[in-house]
Short mmCIF file of C-alpha atoms and ligand atoms in Angstrom, two decimals:
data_model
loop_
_atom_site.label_atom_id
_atom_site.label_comp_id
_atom_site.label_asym_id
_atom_site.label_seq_id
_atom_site.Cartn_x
_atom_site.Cartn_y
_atom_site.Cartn_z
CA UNK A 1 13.12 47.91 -47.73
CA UNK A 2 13.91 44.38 -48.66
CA UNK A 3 17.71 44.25 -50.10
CA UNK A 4 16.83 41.17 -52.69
CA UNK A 5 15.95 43.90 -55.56
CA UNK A 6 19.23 46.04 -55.33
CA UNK A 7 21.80 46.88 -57.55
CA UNK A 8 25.14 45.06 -57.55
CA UNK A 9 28.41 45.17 -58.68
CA UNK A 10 29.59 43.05 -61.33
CA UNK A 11 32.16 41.58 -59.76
CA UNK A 12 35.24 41.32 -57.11
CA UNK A 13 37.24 43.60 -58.69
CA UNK A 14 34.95 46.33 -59.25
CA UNK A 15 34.31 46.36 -55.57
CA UNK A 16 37.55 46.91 -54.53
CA UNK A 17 38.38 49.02 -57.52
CA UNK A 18 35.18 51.44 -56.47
CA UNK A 19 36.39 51.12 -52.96
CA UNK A 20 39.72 52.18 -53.62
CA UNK A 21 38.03 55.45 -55.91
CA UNK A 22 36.60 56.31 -53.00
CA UNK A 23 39.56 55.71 -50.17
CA UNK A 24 41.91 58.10 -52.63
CA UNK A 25 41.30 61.48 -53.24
CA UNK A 26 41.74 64.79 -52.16
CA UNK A 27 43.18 63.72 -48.97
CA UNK A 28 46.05 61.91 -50.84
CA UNK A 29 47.59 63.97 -52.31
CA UNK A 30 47.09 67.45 -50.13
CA UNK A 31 47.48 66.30 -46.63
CA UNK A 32 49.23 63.14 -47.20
CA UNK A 33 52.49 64.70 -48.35
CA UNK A 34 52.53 67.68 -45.82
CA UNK A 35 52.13 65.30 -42.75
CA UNK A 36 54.96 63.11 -44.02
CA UNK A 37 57.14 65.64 -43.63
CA UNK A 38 55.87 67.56 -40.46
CA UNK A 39 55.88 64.28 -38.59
CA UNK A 40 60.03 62.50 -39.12
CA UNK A 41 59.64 61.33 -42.95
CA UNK A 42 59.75 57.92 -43.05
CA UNK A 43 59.32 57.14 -39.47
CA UNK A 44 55.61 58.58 -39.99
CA UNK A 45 54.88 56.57 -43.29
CA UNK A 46 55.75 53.30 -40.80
CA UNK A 47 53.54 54.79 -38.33
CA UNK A 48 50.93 55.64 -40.79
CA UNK A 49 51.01 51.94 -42.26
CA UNK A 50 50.52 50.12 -38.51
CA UNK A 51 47.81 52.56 -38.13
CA UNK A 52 46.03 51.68 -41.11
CA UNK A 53 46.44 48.30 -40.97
CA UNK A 54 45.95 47.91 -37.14
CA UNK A 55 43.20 50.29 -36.35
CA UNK A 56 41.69 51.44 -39.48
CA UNK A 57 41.23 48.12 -41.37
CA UNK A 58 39.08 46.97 -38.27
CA UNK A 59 37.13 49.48 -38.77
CA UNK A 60 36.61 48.55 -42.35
CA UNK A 61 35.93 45.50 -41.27
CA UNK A 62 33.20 46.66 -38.64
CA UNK A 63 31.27 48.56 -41.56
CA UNK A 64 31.57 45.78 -44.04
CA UNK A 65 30.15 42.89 -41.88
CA UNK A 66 26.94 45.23 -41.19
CA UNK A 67 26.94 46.01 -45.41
CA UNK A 68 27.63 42.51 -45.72
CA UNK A 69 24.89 40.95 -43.56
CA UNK A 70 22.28 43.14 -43.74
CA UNK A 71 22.44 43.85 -47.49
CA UNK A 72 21.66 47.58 -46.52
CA UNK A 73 22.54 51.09 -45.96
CA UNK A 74 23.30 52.54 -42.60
CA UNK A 75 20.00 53.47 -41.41
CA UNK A 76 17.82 50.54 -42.43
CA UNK A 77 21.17 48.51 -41.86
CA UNK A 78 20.93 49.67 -37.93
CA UNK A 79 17.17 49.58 -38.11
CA UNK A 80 17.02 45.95 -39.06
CA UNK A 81 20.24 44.87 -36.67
CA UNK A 82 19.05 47.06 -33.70
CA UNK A 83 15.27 48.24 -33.98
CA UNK A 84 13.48 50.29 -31.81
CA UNK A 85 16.81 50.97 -30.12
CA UNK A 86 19.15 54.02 -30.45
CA UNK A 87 21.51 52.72 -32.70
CA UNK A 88 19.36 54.37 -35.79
CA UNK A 89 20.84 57.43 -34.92
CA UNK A 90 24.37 55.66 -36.31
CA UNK A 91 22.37 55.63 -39.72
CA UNK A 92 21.63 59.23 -39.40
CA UNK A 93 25.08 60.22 -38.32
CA UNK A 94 26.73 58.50 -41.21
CA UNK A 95 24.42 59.82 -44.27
CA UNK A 96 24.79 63.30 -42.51
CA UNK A 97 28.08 63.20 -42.55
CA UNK A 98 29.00 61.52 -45.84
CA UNK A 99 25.86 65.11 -46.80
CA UNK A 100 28.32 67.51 -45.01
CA UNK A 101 32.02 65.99 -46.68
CA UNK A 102 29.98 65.96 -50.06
CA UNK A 103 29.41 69.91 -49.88
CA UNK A 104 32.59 70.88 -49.27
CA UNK A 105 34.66 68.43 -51.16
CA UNK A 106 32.44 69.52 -53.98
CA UNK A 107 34.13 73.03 -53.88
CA UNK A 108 37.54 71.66 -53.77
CA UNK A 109 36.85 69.10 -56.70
CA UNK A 110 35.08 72.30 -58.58
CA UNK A 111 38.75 73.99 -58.68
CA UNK A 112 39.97 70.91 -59.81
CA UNK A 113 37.68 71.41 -62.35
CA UNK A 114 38.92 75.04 -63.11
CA UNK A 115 42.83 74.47 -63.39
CA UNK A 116 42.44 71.59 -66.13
CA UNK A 117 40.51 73.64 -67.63
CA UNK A 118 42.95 76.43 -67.79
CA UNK A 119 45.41 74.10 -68.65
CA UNK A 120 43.88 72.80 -71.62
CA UNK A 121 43.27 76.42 -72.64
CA UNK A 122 46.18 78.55 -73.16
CA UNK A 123 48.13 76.82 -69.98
CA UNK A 124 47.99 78.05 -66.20
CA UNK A 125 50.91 80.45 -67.13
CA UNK A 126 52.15 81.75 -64.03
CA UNK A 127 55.87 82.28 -63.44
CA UNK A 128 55.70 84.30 -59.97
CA UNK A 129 54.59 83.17 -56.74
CA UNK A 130 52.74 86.42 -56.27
CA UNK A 131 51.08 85.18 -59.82
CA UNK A 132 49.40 81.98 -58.47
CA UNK A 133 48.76 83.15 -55.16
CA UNK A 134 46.35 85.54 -57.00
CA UNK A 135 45.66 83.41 -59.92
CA UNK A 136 43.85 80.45 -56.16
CA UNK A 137 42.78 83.73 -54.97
CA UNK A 138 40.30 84.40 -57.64
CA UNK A 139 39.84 80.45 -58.53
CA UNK A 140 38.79 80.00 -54.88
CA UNK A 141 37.61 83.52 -53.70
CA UNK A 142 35.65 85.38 -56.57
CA UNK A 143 31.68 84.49 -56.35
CA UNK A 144 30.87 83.21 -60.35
CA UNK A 145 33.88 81.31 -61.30
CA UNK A 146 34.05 78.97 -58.31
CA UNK A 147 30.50 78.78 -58.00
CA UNK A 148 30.43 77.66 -62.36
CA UNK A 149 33.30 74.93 -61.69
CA UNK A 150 31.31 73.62 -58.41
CA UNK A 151 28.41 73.10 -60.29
CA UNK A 152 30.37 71.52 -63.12
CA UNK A 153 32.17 68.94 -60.58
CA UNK A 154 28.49 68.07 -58.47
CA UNK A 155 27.00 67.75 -62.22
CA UNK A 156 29.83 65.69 -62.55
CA UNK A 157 29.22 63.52 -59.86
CA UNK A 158 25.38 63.25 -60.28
CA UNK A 159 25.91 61.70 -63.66
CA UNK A 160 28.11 58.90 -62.84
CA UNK A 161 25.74 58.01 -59.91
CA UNK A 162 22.59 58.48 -61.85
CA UNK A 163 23.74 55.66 -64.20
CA UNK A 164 23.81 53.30 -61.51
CA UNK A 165 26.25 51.05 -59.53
CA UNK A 166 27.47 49.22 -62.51
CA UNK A 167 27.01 51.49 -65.26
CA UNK A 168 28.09 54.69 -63.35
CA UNK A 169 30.21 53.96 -60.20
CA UNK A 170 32.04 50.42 -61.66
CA UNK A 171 32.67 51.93 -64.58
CA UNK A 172 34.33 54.88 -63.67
CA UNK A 173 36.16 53.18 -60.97
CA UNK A 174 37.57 49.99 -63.40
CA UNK A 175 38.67 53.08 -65.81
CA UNK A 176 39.78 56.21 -64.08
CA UNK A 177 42.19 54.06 -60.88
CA UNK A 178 44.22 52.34 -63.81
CA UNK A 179 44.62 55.92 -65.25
CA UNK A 180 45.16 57.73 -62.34
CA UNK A 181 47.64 55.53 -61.05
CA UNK A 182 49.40 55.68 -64.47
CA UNK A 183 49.30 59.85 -64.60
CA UNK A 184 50.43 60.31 -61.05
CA UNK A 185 53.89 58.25 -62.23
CA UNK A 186 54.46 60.39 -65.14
CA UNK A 187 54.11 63.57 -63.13
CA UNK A 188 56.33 61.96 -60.25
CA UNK A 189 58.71 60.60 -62.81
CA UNK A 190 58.97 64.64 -64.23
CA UNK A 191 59.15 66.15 -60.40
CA UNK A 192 61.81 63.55 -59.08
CA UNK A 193 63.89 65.45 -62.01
CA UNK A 194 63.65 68.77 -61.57
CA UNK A 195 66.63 70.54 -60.42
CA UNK A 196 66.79 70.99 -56.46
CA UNK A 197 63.76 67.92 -56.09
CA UNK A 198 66.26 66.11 -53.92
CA UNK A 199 65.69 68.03 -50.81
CA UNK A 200 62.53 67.06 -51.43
CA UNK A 201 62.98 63.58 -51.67
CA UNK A 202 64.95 63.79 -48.32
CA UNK A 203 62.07 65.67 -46.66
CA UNK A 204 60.16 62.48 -47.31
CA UNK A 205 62.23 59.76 -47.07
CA UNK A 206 64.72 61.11 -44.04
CA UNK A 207 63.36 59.09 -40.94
CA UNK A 208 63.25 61.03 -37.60
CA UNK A 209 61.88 59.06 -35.00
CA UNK A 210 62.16 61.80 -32.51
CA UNK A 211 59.48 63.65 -34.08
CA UNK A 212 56.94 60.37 -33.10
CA UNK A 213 54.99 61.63 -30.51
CA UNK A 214 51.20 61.16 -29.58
CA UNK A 215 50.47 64.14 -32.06
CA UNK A 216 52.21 62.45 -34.80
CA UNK A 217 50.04 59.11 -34.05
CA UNK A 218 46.63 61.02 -33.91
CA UNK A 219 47.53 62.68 -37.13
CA UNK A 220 48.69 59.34 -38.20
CA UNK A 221 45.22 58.13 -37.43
CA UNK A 222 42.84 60.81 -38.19
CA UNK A 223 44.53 61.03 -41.42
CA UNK A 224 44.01 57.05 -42.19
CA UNK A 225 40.04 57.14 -41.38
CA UNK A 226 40.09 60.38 -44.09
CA UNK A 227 41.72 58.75 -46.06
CA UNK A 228 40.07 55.58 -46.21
CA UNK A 229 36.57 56.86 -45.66
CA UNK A 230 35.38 55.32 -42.62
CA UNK A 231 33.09 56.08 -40.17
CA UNK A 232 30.52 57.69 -42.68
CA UNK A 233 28.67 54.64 -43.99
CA UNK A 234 30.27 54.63 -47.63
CA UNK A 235 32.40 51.27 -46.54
CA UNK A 236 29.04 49.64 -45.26
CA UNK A 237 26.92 50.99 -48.27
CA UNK A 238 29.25 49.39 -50.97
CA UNK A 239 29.93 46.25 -49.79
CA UNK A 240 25.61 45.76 -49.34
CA UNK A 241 26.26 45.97 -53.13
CA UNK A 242 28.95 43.10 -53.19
CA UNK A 243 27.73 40.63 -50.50
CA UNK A 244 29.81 38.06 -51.61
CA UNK A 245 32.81 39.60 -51.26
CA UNK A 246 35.87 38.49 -48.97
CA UNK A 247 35.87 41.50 -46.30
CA UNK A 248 39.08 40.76 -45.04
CA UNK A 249 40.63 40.90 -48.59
CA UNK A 250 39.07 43.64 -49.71
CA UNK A 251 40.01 45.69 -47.00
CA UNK A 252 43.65 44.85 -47.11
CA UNK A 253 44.04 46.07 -50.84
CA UNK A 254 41.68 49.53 -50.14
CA UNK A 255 44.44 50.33 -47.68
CA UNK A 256 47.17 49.27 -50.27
CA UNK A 257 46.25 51.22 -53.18
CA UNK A 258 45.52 54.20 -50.46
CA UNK A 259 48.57 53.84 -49.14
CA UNK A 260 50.51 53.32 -52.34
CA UNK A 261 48.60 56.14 -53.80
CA UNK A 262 49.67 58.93 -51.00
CA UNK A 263 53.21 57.85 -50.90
CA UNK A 264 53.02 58.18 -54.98
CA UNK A 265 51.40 61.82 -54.58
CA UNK A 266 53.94 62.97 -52.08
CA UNK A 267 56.73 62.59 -54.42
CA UNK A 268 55.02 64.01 -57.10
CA UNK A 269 53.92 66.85 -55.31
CA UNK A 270 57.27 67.46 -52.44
CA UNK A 271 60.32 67.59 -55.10
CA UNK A 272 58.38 70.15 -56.91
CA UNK A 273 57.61 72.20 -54.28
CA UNK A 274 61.28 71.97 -53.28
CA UNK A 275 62.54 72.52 -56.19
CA UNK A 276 60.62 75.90 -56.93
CA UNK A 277 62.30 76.65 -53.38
CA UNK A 278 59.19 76.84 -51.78
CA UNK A 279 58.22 75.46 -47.73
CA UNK A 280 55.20 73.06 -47.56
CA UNK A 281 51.91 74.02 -46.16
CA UNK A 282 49.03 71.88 -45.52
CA UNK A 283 45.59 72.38 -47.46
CA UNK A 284 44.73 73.82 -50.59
CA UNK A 285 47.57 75.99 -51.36
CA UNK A 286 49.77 73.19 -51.85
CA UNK A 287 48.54 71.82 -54.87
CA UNK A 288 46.96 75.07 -56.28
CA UNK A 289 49.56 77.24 -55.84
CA UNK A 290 52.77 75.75 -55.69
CA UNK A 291 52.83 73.29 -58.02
CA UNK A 292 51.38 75.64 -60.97
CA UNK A 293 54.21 77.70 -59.95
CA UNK A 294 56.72 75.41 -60.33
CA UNK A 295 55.55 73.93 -63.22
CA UNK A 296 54.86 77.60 -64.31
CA UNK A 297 58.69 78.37 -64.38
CA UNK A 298 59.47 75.12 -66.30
CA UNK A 299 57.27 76.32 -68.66
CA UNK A 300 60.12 78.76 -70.16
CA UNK A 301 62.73 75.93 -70.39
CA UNK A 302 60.33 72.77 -71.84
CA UNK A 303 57.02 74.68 -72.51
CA UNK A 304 55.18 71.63 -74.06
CA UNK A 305 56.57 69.48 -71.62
CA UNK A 306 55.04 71.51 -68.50
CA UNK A 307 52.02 71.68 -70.46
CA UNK A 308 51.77 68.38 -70.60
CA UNK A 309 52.46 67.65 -66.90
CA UNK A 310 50.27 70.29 -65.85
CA UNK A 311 47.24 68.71 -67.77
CA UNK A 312 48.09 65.02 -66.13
CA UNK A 313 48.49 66.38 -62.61
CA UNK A 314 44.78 68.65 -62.41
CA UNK A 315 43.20 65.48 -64.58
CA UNK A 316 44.45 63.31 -61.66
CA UNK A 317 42.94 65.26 -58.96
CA UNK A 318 39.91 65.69 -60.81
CA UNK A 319 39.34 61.92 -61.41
CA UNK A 320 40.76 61.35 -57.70
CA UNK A 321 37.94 64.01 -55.94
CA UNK A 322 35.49 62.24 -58.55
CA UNK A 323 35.76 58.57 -57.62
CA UNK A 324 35.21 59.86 -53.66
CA UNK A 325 32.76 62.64 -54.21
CA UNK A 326 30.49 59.68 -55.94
CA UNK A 327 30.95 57.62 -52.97
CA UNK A 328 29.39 59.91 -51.26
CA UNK A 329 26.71 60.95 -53.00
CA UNK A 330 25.88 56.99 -53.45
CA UNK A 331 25.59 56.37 -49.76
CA UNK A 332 23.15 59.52 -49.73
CA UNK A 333 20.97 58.59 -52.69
CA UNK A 334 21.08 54.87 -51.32
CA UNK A 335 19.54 56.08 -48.08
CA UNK A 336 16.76 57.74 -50.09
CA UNK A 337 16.22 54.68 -52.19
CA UNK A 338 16.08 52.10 -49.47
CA UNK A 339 13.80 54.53 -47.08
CA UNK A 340 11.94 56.11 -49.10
CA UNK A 341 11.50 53.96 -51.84
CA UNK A 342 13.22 56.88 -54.34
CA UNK A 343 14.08 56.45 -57.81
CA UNK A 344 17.62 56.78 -57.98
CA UNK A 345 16.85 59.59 -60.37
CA UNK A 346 14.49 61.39 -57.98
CA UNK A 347 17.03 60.51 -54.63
CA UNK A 348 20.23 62.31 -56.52
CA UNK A 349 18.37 65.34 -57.83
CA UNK A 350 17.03 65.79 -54.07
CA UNK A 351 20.78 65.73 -52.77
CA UNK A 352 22.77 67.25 -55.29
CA UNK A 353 20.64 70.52 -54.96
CA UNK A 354 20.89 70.14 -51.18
CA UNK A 355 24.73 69.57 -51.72
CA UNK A 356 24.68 72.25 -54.03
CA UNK A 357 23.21 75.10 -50.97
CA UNK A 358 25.52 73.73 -48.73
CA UNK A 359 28.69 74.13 -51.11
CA UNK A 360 27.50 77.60 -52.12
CA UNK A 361 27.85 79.07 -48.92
CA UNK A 362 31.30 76.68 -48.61
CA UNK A 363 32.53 78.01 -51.69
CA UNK A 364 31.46 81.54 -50.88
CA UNK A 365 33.31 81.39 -47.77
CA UNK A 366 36.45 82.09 -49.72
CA UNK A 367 35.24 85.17 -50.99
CA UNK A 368 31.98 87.31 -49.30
CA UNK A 369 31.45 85.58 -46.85
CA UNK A 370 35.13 84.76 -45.36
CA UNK A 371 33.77 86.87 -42.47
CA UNK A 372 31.14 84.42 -41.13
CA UNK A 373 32.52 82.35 -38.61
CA UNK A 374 31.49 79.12 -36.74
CA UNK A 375 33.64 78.75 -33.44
CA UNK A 376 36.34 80.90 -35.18
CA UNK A 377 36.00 78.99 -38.26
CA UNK A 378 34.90 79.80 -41.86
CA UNK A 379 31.92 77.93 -43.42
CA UNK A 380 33.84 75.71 -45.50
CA UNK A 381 36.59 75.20 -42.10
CA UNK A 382 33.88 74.52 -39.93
CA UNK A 383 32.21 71.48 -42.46
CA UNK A 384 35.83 70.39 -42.62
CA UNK A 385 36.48 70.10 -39.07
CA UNK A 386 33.37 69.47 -37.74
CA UNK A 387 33.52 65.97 -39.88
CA UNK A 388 37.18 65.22 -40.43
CA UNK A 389 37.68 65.51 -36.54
CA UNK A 390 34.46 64.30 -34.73
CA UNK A 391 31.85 62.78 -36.34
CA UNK A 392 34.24 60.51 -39.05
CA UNK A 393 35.76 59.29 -35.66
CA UNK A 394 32.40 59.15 -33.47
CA UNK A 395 31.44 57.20 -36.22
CA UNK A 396 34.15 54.65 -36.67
CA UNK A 397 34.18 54.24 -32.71
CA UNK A 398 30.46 53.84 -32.56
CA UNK A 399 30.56 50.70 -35.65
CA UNK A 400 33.41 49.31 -33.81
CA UNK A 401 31.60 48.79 -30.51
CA UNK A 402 28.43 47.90 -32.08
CA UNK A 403 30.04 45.11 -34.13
CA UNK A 404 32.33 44.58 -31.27
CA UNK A 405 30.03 44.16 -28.66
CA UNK A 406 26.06 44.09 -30.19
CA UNK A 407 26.63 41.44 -33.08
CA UNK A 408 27.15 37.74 -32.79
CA UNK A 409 30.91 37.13 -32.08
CA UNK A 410 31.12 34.03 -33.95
CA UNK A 411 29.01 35.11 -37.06
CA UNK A 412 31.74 38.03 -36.96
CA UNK A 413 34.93 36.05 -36.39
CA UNK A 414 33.98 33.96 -39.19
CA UNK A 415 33.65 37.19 -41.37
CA UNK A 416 36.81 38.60 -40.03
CA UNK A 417 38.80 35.97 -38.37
CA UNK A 418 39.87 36.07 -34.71
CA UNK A 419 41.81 39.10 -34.71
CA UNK A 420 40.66 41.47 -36.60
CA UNK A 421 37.67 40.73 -34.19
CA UNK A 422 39.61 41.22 -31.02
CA UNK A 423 41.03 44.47 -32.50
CA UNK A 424 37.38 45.43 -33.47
CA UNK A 425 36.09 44.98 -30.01
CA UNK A 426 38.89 46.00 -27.78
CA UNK A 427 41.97 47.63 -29.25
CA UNK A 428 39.86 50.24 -31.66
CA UNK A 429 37.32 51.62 -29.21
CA UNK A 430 40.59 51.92 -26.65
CA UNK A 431 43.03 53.73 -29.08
CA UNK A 432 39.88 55.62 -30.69
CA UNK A 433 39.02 57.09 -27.10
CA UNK A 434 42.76 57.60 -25.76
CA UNK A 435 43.59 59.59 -28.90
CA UNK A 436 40.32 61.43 -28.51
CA UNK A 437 41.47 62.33 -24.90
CA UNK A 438 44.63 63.26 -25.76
CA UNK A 439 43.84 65.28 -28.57
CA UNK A 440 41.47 67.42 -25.84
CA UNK A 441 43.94 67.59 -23.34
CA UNK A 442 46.75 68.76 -26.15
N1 LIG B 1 38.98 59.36 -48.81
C1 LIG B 1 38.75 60.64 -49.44
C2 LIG B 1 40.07 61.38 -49.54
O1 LIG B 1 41.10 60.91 -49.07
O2 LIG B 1 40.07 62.47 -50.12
C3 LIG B 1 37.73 61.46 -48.67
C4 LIG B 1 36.45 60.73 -48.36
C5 LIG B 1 35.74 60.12 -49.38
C6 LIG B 1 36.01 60.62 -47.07
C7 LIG B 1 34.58 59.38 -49.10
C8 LIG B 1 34.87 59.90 -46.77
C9 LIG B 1 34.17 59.29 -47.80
F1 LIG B 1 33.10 58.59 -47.54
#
């Protein structure tokens, strides 16, 4: 399909503003904080920075200048760069992805969903550890509440993109980043306070260089490509909507406000645990068990004050799994739309139900069906690792060498400048495959 009759976004800022929606999320504010602390504090935020600026923004890069020149999605993108030729099976690799992270993340963003709720009515009200452990145990693991709040958060979603790039996706983006950023500082400014949330300061800020090894680098990396969505298309399908934009630029502040964002979540989210004395763990149970309980017990010394908090900390996760899980579904329904010639209508209805299988038997895998396993791993596991380890990177190696090595090196460097092309074409693919390697051999 030509590109001349698409949808755009208004401007330079709501690129990078629905860019940045996308880049923080889930992954900001649940893994972020954990690997901080696993891998020597500070020493892996400066590791975590090189990584995103060295390795990740070329990868950026590599998806925007295909977005950028083509004016297309990934498939038709690859189609008209490369036809007849193999690389269509990028195209496929990226919507299928961005299909598989949309399932599960729906589930997640659904529980989101559930806990403001509960906020708003009555409060969270636990006090006990044992109480929120069984408060996420039937959030997560009964079959009709999860399955109520997961169709709530993909109803959610398919709103906001059935309104369009400017009227759905620029408008939540230029409204809910401003807010989010704004809500994670009072809940930070509240945690920092709490008695005992200095240890948990020092678990984040306390550089240990000895603990920067080549696991702490892969994590380092793995986590930046999460966290900045790459390798899945969604970096190449937005920018086809701002062709005009400055690549390079745009880039740089995604992997600001990402960056900014996670370091912002991890002392919202670390003091508290600390200071409800409990030990940080990786994945859900972070933010929907500890921190209810800690704001739980604060409850009985500043009730409407923990009430308060409580509300601003779910609403930001729910806004922050919104402004990705839309990115998503956008680079799915654009596929439709360009291919198949799809109303946008007709495109999201066709993945949101397909989303909406797939995150059944995700969210179910909490509950009835926890006993299903895919090479040892639940449903929803399996989705998660199957994407978050190997095809998010297959993908970001495979744009790097095409751009590196397929497209017109000085139609790129003037896109990109010198080197970020360089990096593009030799230094990703290498540190992409070594940490691949060593990840297999580890
Ligand atoms: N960047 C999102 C996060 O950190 O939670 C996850 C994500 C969104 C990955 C969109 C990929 C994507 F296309």
């Amino acid at each position: 399909m030509a590109s001349s009759g698409k949808e755009k976004f208004g401007g330079k800022a709501a690129y990078i503003l629905a860019l940045a929606g996308s880049a923080i999320g889930l992954g900001n504010v649940w893994r972020f904080p954990y690997m901080v602390g696993e891998h020597g504090g500070a020493a892996f935020i400066i590791v975590y920075v090189i990584c995103a600026f060295l390795i990740s923004l070329p990868i950026f890069l590599s998806e925007a200048v295909i977005g950028k020149t083509t004016g297309l999605g990934p498939y038709e993108a690859m189609n008209s760069l490369a036809p007849k030729s193999p690389w269509k099976g990028l195209g496929i690799l990226a919507v299928v992805s961005s299909f598989i992270i949309l399932s599960f993340y729906c589930v997640v963003g659904g529980w989101a969903v559930d806990y403001l709720c509960r906020s708003f009515i009555g409060g969270i009200g636990v006090t006990t550890r044992d109480g929120a452990s069984a408060l996420f145990g039937s959030v997560a693991g009964s079959v009709c509440e999860p399955l109520v709040a997961h169709a709530a958060f993909l109803l959610l979603t398919a709103v906001i993109i059935y309104l369009g790039v400017q009227k759905g996706i620029e408008l939540f983006s230029k409204v809910s980043i401003p807010l989010l950023f704004v809500m994670m500082v009072i809940v930070t400014i509240y945690s920092v306070r709490l008695p005992g949330a200095e240890e948990g300061v020092r678990y984040l800020l306390k550089p240990d260089f000895s603990k920067i090894d080549a696991s702490a680098v892969a994590s380092a990396l793995g986590q930046s490509f999460f966290s900045m969505s790459l390798g899945v298309g969604m970096v190449l399908t937005y920018t086809s909507y701002s062709r005009n934009a400055n690549v390079v630029e745009a880039g740089a502040w995604t992997a600001v406000f990402d960056t900014l964002f996670a370091i912002l979540a991890g002392f919202a989210v670390m003091p508290a645990v600390f200071a409800g004395g409990l030990v940080p763990e990786a994945g859900p149970s972070l933010v929907f068990e500890a921190l209810p309980y800690v704001f739980g017990q604060m409850a009985v010394h500043t009730p409407i004050f923990s009430r308060i908090v409580t509300i601003l900390f779910f609403m930001s996760i729910l806004l922050a799994a919104l402004s990705s899980s839309i990115s998503l579904l956008e680079t799915c329904v654009n596929h439709l739309m360009e291919r198949r010639n799809y109303r946008r209508g007709r495109a999201t209805l066709l993945f949101v139900l397909l989303a909406w299988a797939l995150g059944v038997l995700c969210s179910l895998s909490f509950g009835p069906f926890g006993g299903i396993r895919i090479f040892g791993q639940t449903i929803f596991g399996f989705c998660d690792l199957l994407t978050s380890n190997y095809l998010m990177t297959l993908g970001a190696l495979a744009f790097a060498i095409f751009v590196g090595w397929r497209m017109d090196k000085l139609e790129i460097q003037s896109l990109t400048g010198k080197f970020f092309h360089f990096m593009i074409k030799w230094i990703v693919p290498l540190a992409i495959i070594a940490i691949f390697v060593s990840n297999l051999i580890l």
